[in-house]
């Protein structure tokens, strides 16, 4: 694992953008996976002018790593991850819908194989969840030896009672830990003082399903980029080995 601590969120976003754009410049089909959430907002605003309507990036394929599809009265509507990524990046960057791939009830069982046949994910950007989750791999219910899987929301909420009820989204579909181990370059971004405590726990805690993100430290090409606020609880003498 490579740990990079930048001065602030802007510097962190600039470093991350260099990694993503570098991967996208390869002379082949490039598959990337991006995260929603607050952490990458500045990054995406920086990236949009570089990507929008650029011929050299017109064949990039984007793979979302999780979704919570709607059932019942909202069945058929786009899921929240699709919608959020459209708002954060895809719409403004003019990414065509047919270049965006996402797990749904009809394909989650074959999603990993489809990605593998397409050449694999070249680079994936993820965040660190407030309770140590990554993608939709949550505490106490993540099958640590799983590829993409469907999790019953009732099971997830039973062991995480603070999670909100979502009766119209009974399942979460997510790439599991083994899916991420296949990614060629895994990049995590962490920003802000509100993430400082969970970030320290992530770095210090042995691998456990109480903190699912800890398993990512086994990835052979894992880069973690944070700002000084997120790193504010770290004793850097303890992390020189990283």
PDB file of N, CA, C and O in Angstrom, residues 3-13 16 39 42 188-196 199 224-234 236:
ATOM      1  N   UNK A   3       0.824   5.240   0.725  1.00  0.00           N
ATOM      2  CA  UNK A   3       0.068   6.295   1.389  1.00  0.00           C
ATOM      3  C   UNK A   3       0.629   7.652   0.982  1.00  0.00           C
ATOM      4  O   UNK A   3       1.815   7.925   1.154  1.00  0.00           O
ATOM      5  N   UNK A   4      -0.243   8.499   0.444  1.00  0.00           N
ATOM      6  CA  UNK A   4       0.134   9.847   0.032  1.00  0.00           C
ATOM      7  C   UNK A   4      -0.703  10.848   0.827  1.00  0.00           C
ATOM      8  O   UNK A   4      -1.934  10.785   0.798  1.00  0.00           O
ATOM      9  N   UNK A   5      -0.044  11.752   1.540  1.00  0.00           N
ATOM     10  CA  UNK A   5      -0.738  12.778   2.313  1.00  0.00           C
ATOM     11  C   UNK A   5      -0.486  14.123   1.651  1.00  0.00           C
ATOM     12  O   UNK A   5       0.657  14.576   1.565  1.00  0.00           O
ATOM     13  N   UNK A   6      -1.564  14.744   1.185  1.00  0.00           N
ATOM     14  CA  UNK A   6      -1.456  16.043   0.523  1.00  0.00           C
ATOM     15  C   UNK A   6      -1.883  17.158   1.477  1.00  0.00           C
ATOM     16  O   UNK A   6      -2.554  16.917   2.485  1.00  0.00           O
ATOM     17  N   UNK A   7      -1.502  18.368   1.148  1.00  0.00           N
ATOM     18  CA  UNK A   7      -1.748  19.515   2.030  1.00  0.00           C
ATOM     19  C   UNK A   7      -3.231  19.765   2.266  1.00  0.00           C
ATOM     20  O   UNK A   7      -3.656  20.086   3.378  1.00  0.00           O
ATOM     21  N   UNK A   8      -4.035  19.618   1.214  1.00  0.00           N
ATOM     22  CA  UNK A   8      -5.460  19.934   1.326  1.00  0.00           C
ATOM     23  C   UNK A   8      -6.241  19.143   0.280  1.00  0.00           C
ATOM     24  O   UNK A   8      -5.664  18.365  -0.493  1.00  0.00           O
ATOM     25  N   UNK A   9      -7.557  19.355   0.256  1.00  0.00           N
ATOM     26  CA  UNK A   9      -8.416  18.613  -0.658  1.00  0.00           C
ATOM     27  C   UNK A   9      -8.077  18.905  -2.116  1.00  0.00           C
ATOM     28  O   UNK A   9      -8.137  18.011  -2.968  1.00  0.00           O
ATOM     29  N   UNK A  10      -7.732  20.135  -2.426  1.00  0.00           N
ATOM     30  CA  UNK A  10      -7.385  20.468  -3.805  1.00  0.00           C
ATOM     31  C   UNK A  10      -6.155  19.694  -4.269  1.00  0.00           C
ATOM     32  O   UNK A  10      -6.158  19.121  -5.370  1.00  0.00           O
ATOM     33  N   UNK A  11      -5.108  19.673  -3.447  1.00  0.00           N
ATOM     34  CA  UNK A  11      -3.898  18.938  -3.817  1.00  0.00           C
ATOM     35  C   UNK A  11      -4.192  17.440  -3.925  1.00  0.00           C
ATOM     36  O   UNK A  11      -3.660  16.755  -4.806  1.00  0.00           O
ATOM     37  N   UNK A  12      -5.012  16.923  -3.012  1.00  0.00           N
ATOM     38  CA  UNK A  12      -5.391  15.523  -3.071  1.00  0.00           C
ATOM     39  C   UNK A  12      -6.127  15.215  -4.378  1.00  0.00           C
ATOM     40  O   UNK A  12      -5.858  14.211  -5.044  1.00  0.00           O
ATOM     41  N   UNK A  13      -7.038  16.108  -4.761  1.00  0.00           N
ATOM     42  CA  UNK A  13      -7.807  15.917  -5.990  1.00  0.00           C
ATOM     43  C   UNK A  13      -6.902  15.985  -7.214  1.00  0.00           C
ATOM     44  O   UNK A  13      -7.071  15.213  -8.173  1.00  0.00           O
ATOM     45  N   UNK A  16      -4.945  12.717  -7.500  1.00  0.00           N
ATOM     46  CA  UNK A  16      -5.830  11.640  -7.933  1.00  0.00           C
ATOM     47  C   UNK A  16      -6.163  11.780  -9.408  1.00  0.00           C
ATOM     48  O   UNK A  16      -6.192  10.791 -10.146  1.00  0.00           O
ATOM     49  N   UNK A  39     -16.502  12.997  -1.251  1.00  0.00           N
ATOM     50  CA  UNK A  39     -15.042  13.087  -1.372  1.00  0.00           C
ATOM     51  C   UNK A  39     -14.551  13.432  -2.772  1.00  0.00           C
ATOM     52  O   UNK A  39     -13.579  14.181  -2.913  1.00  0.00           O
ATOM     53  N   UNK A  42     -14.728  17.702  -5.810  1.00  0.00           N
ATOM     54  CA  UNK A  42     -13.750  18.625  -6.366  1.00  0.00           C
ATOM     55  C   UNK A  42     -12.952  17.964  -7.488  1.00  0.00           C
ATOM     56  O   UNK A  42     -12.669  18.582  -8.528  1.00  0.00           O
ATOM     57  N   UNK A 188      -7.866   4.826  -3.224  1.00  0.00           N
ATOM     58  CA  UNK A 188      -8.813   5.316  -2.214  1.00  0.00           C
ATOM     59  C   UNK A 188      -8.497   6.767  -1.891  1.00  0.00           C
ATOM     60  O   UNK A 188      -7.333   7.131  -1.707  1.00  0.00           O
ATOM     61  N   UNK A 189      -9.534   7.602  -1.815  1.00  0.00           N
ATOM     62  CA  UNK A 189      -9.360   8.982  -1.388  1.00  0.00           C
ATOM     63  C   UNK A 189     -10.103   9.190  -0.070  1.00  0.00           C
ATOM     64  O   UNK A 189     -11.188   8.666   0.143  1.00  0.00           O
ATOM     65  N   UNK A 190      -9.468   9.962   0.815  1.00  0.00           N
ATOM     66  CA  UNK A 190     -10.043  10.259   2.129  1.00  0.00           C
ATOM     67  C   UNK A 190      -9.779  11.726   2.423  1.00  0.00           C
ATOM     68  O   UNK A 190      -8.637  12.186   2.345  1.00  0.00           O
ATOM     69  N   UNK A 191     -10.832  12.454   2.769  1.00  0.00           N
ATOM     70  CA  UNK A 191     -10.672  13.888   2.989  1.00  0.00           C
ATOM     71  C   UNK A 191     -11.494  14.355   4.180  1.00  0.00           C
ATOM     72  O   UNK A 191     -12.572  13.834   4.446  1.00  0.00           O
ATOM     73  N   UNK A 192     -10.971  15.313   4.925  1.00  0.00           N
ATOM     74  CA  UNK A 192     -11.719  15.970   5.987  1.00  0.00           C
ATOM     75  C   UNK A 192     -11.496  15.404   7.374  1.00  0.00           C
ATOM     76  O   UNK A 192     -11.241  14.213   7.541  1.00  0.00           O
ATOM     77  N   UNK A 193     -11.612  16.260   8.376  1.00  0.00           N
ATOM     78  CA  UNK A 193     -11.428  15.844   9.764  1.00  0.00           C
ATOM     79  C   UNK A 193     -12.470  14.834  10.210  1.00  0.00           C
ATOM     80  O   UNK A 193     -12.217  14.029  11.108  1.00  0.00           O
ATOM     81  N   UNK A 194     -13.655  14.879   9.591  1.00  0.00           N
ATOM     82  CA  UNK A 194     -14.701  13.940   9.989  1.00  0.00           C
ATOM     83  C   UNK A 194     -14.343  12.493   9.636  1.00  0.00           C
ATOM     84  O   UNK A 194     -14.940  11.558  10.156  1.00  0.00           O
ATOM     85  N   UNK A 195     -13.364  12.304   8.768  1.00  0.00           N
ATOM     86  CA  UNK A 195     -12.911  10.961   8.416  1.00  0.00           C
ATOM     87  C   UNK A 195     -11.631  10.562   9.161  1.00  0.00           C
ATOM     88  O   UNK A 195     -11.138   9.451   8.987  1.00  0.00           O
ATOM     89  N   UNK A 196     -11.090  11.463   9.980  1.00  0.00           N
ATOM     90  CA  UNK A 196      -9.793  11.198  10.615  1.00  0.00           C
ATOM     91  C   UNK A 196      -9.824   9.962  11.505  1.00  0.00           C
ATOM     92  O   UNK A 196      -8.901   9.136  11.476  1.00  0.00           O
ATOM     93  N   UNK A 199     -10.277   6.746   9.472  1.00  0.00           N
ATOM     94  CA  UNK A 199      -9.084   6.532   8.658  1.00  0.00           C
ATOM     95  C   UNK A 199      -7.973   5.893   9.493  1.00  0.00           C
ATOM     96  O   UNK A 199      -7.316   4.949   9.053  1.00  0.00           O
ATOM     97  N   UNK A 224      -3.470   5.037  -1.428  1.00  0.00           N
ATOM     98  CA  UNK A 224      -4.379   5.801  -0.570  1.00  0.00           C
ATOM     99  C   UNK A 224      -3.901   7.244  -0.560  1.00  0.00           C
ATOM    100  O   UNK A 224      -2.744   7.522  -0.223  1.00  0.00           O
ATOM    101  N   UNK A 225      -4.803   8.158  -0.951  1.00  0.00           N
ATOM    102  CA  UNK A 225      -4.469   9.575  -1.002  1.00  0.00           C
ATOM    103  C   UNK A 225      -5.413  10.317  -0.064  1.00  0.00           C
ATOM    104  O   UNK A 225      -6.636  10.218  -0.193  1.00  0.00           O
ATOM    105  N   UNK A 226      -4.849  11.049   0.872  1.00  0.00           N
ATOM    106  CA  UNK A 226      -5.672  11.785   1.827  1.00  0.00           C
ATOM    107  C   UNK A 226      -5.151  13.210   1.966  1.00  0.00           C
ATOM    108  O   UNK A 226      -4.060  13.541   1.497  1.00  0.00           O
ATOM    109  N   UNK A 227      -5.950  14.051   2.611  1.00  0.00           N
ATOM    110  CA  UNK A 227      -5.461  15.383   2.944  1.00  0.00           C
ATOM    111  C   UNK A 227      -5.005  15.401   4.399  1.00  0.00           C
ATOM    112  O   UNK A 227      -5.201  14.428   5.141  1.00  0.00           O
ATOM    113  N   UNK A 228      -4.395  16.501   4.807  1.00  0.00           N
ATOM    114  CA  UNK A 228      -3.847  16.579   6.165  1.00  0.00           C
ATOM    115  C   UNK A 228      -4.924  16.500   7.235  1.00  0.00           C
ATOM    116  O   UNK A 228      -4.680  16.000   8.330  1.00  0.00           O
ATOM    117  N   UNK A 229      -6.128  16.984   6.921  1.00  0.00           N
ATOM    118  CA  UNK A 229      -7.208  16.889   7.894  1.00  0.00           C
ATOM    119  C   UNK A 229      -7.557  15.436   8.176  1.00  0.00           C
ATOM    120  O   UNK A 229      -7.735  15.035   9.329  1.00  0.00           O
ATOM    121  N   UNK A 230      -7.669  14.624   7.132  1.00  0.00           N
ATOM    122  CA  UNK A 230      -7.978  13.208   7.328  1.00  0.00           C
ATOM    123  C   UNK A 230      -6.850  12.487   8.052  1.00  0.00           C
ATOM    124  O   UNK A 230      -7.086  11.510   8.773  1.00  0.00           O
ATOM    125  N   UNK A 231      -5.619  12.967   7.879  1.00  0.00           N
ATOM    126  CA  UNK A 231      -4.453  12.327   8.496  1.00  0.00           C
ATOM    127  C   UNK A 231      -4.093  12.931   9.850  1.00  0.00           C
ATOM    128  O   UNK A 231      -3.067  12.578  10.435  1.00  0.00           O
ATOM    129  N   UNK A 232      -4.955  13.786  10.379  1.00  0.00           N
ATOM    130  CA  UNK A 232      -4.596  14.568  11.562  1.00  0.00           C
ATOM    131  C   UNK A 232      -4.393  13.737  12.824  1.00  0.00           C
ATOM    132  O   UNK A 232      -3.740  14.204  13.766  1.00  0.00           O
ATOM    133  N   UNK A 233      -4.917  12.518  12.887  1.00  0.00           N
ATOM    134  CA  UNK A 233      -4.752  11.676  14.075  1.00  0.00           C
ATOM    135  C   UNK A 233      -3.606  10.674  13.938  1.00  0.00           C
ATOM    136  O   UNK A 233      -3.352   9.895  14.858  1.00  0.00           O
ATOM    137  N   UNK A 234      -2.927  10.702  12.823  1.00  0.00           N
ATOM    138  CA  UNK A 234      -1.865   9.731  12.586  1.00  0.00           C
ATOM    139  C   UNK A 234      -0.547  10.196  13.185  1.00  0.00           C
ATOM    140  O   UNK A 234      -0.196  11.369  13.104  1.00  0.00           O
ATOM    141  N   UNK A 236       2.943   9.904  12.217  1.00  0.00           N
ATOM    142  CA  UNK A 236       3.562   9.514  10.952  1.00  0.00           C
ATOM    143  C   UNK A 236       4.758   8.602  11.121  1.00  0.00           C
ATOM    144  O   UNK A 236       5.119   7.870  10.198  1.00  0.00           O
TER     145      UNK A 236
END
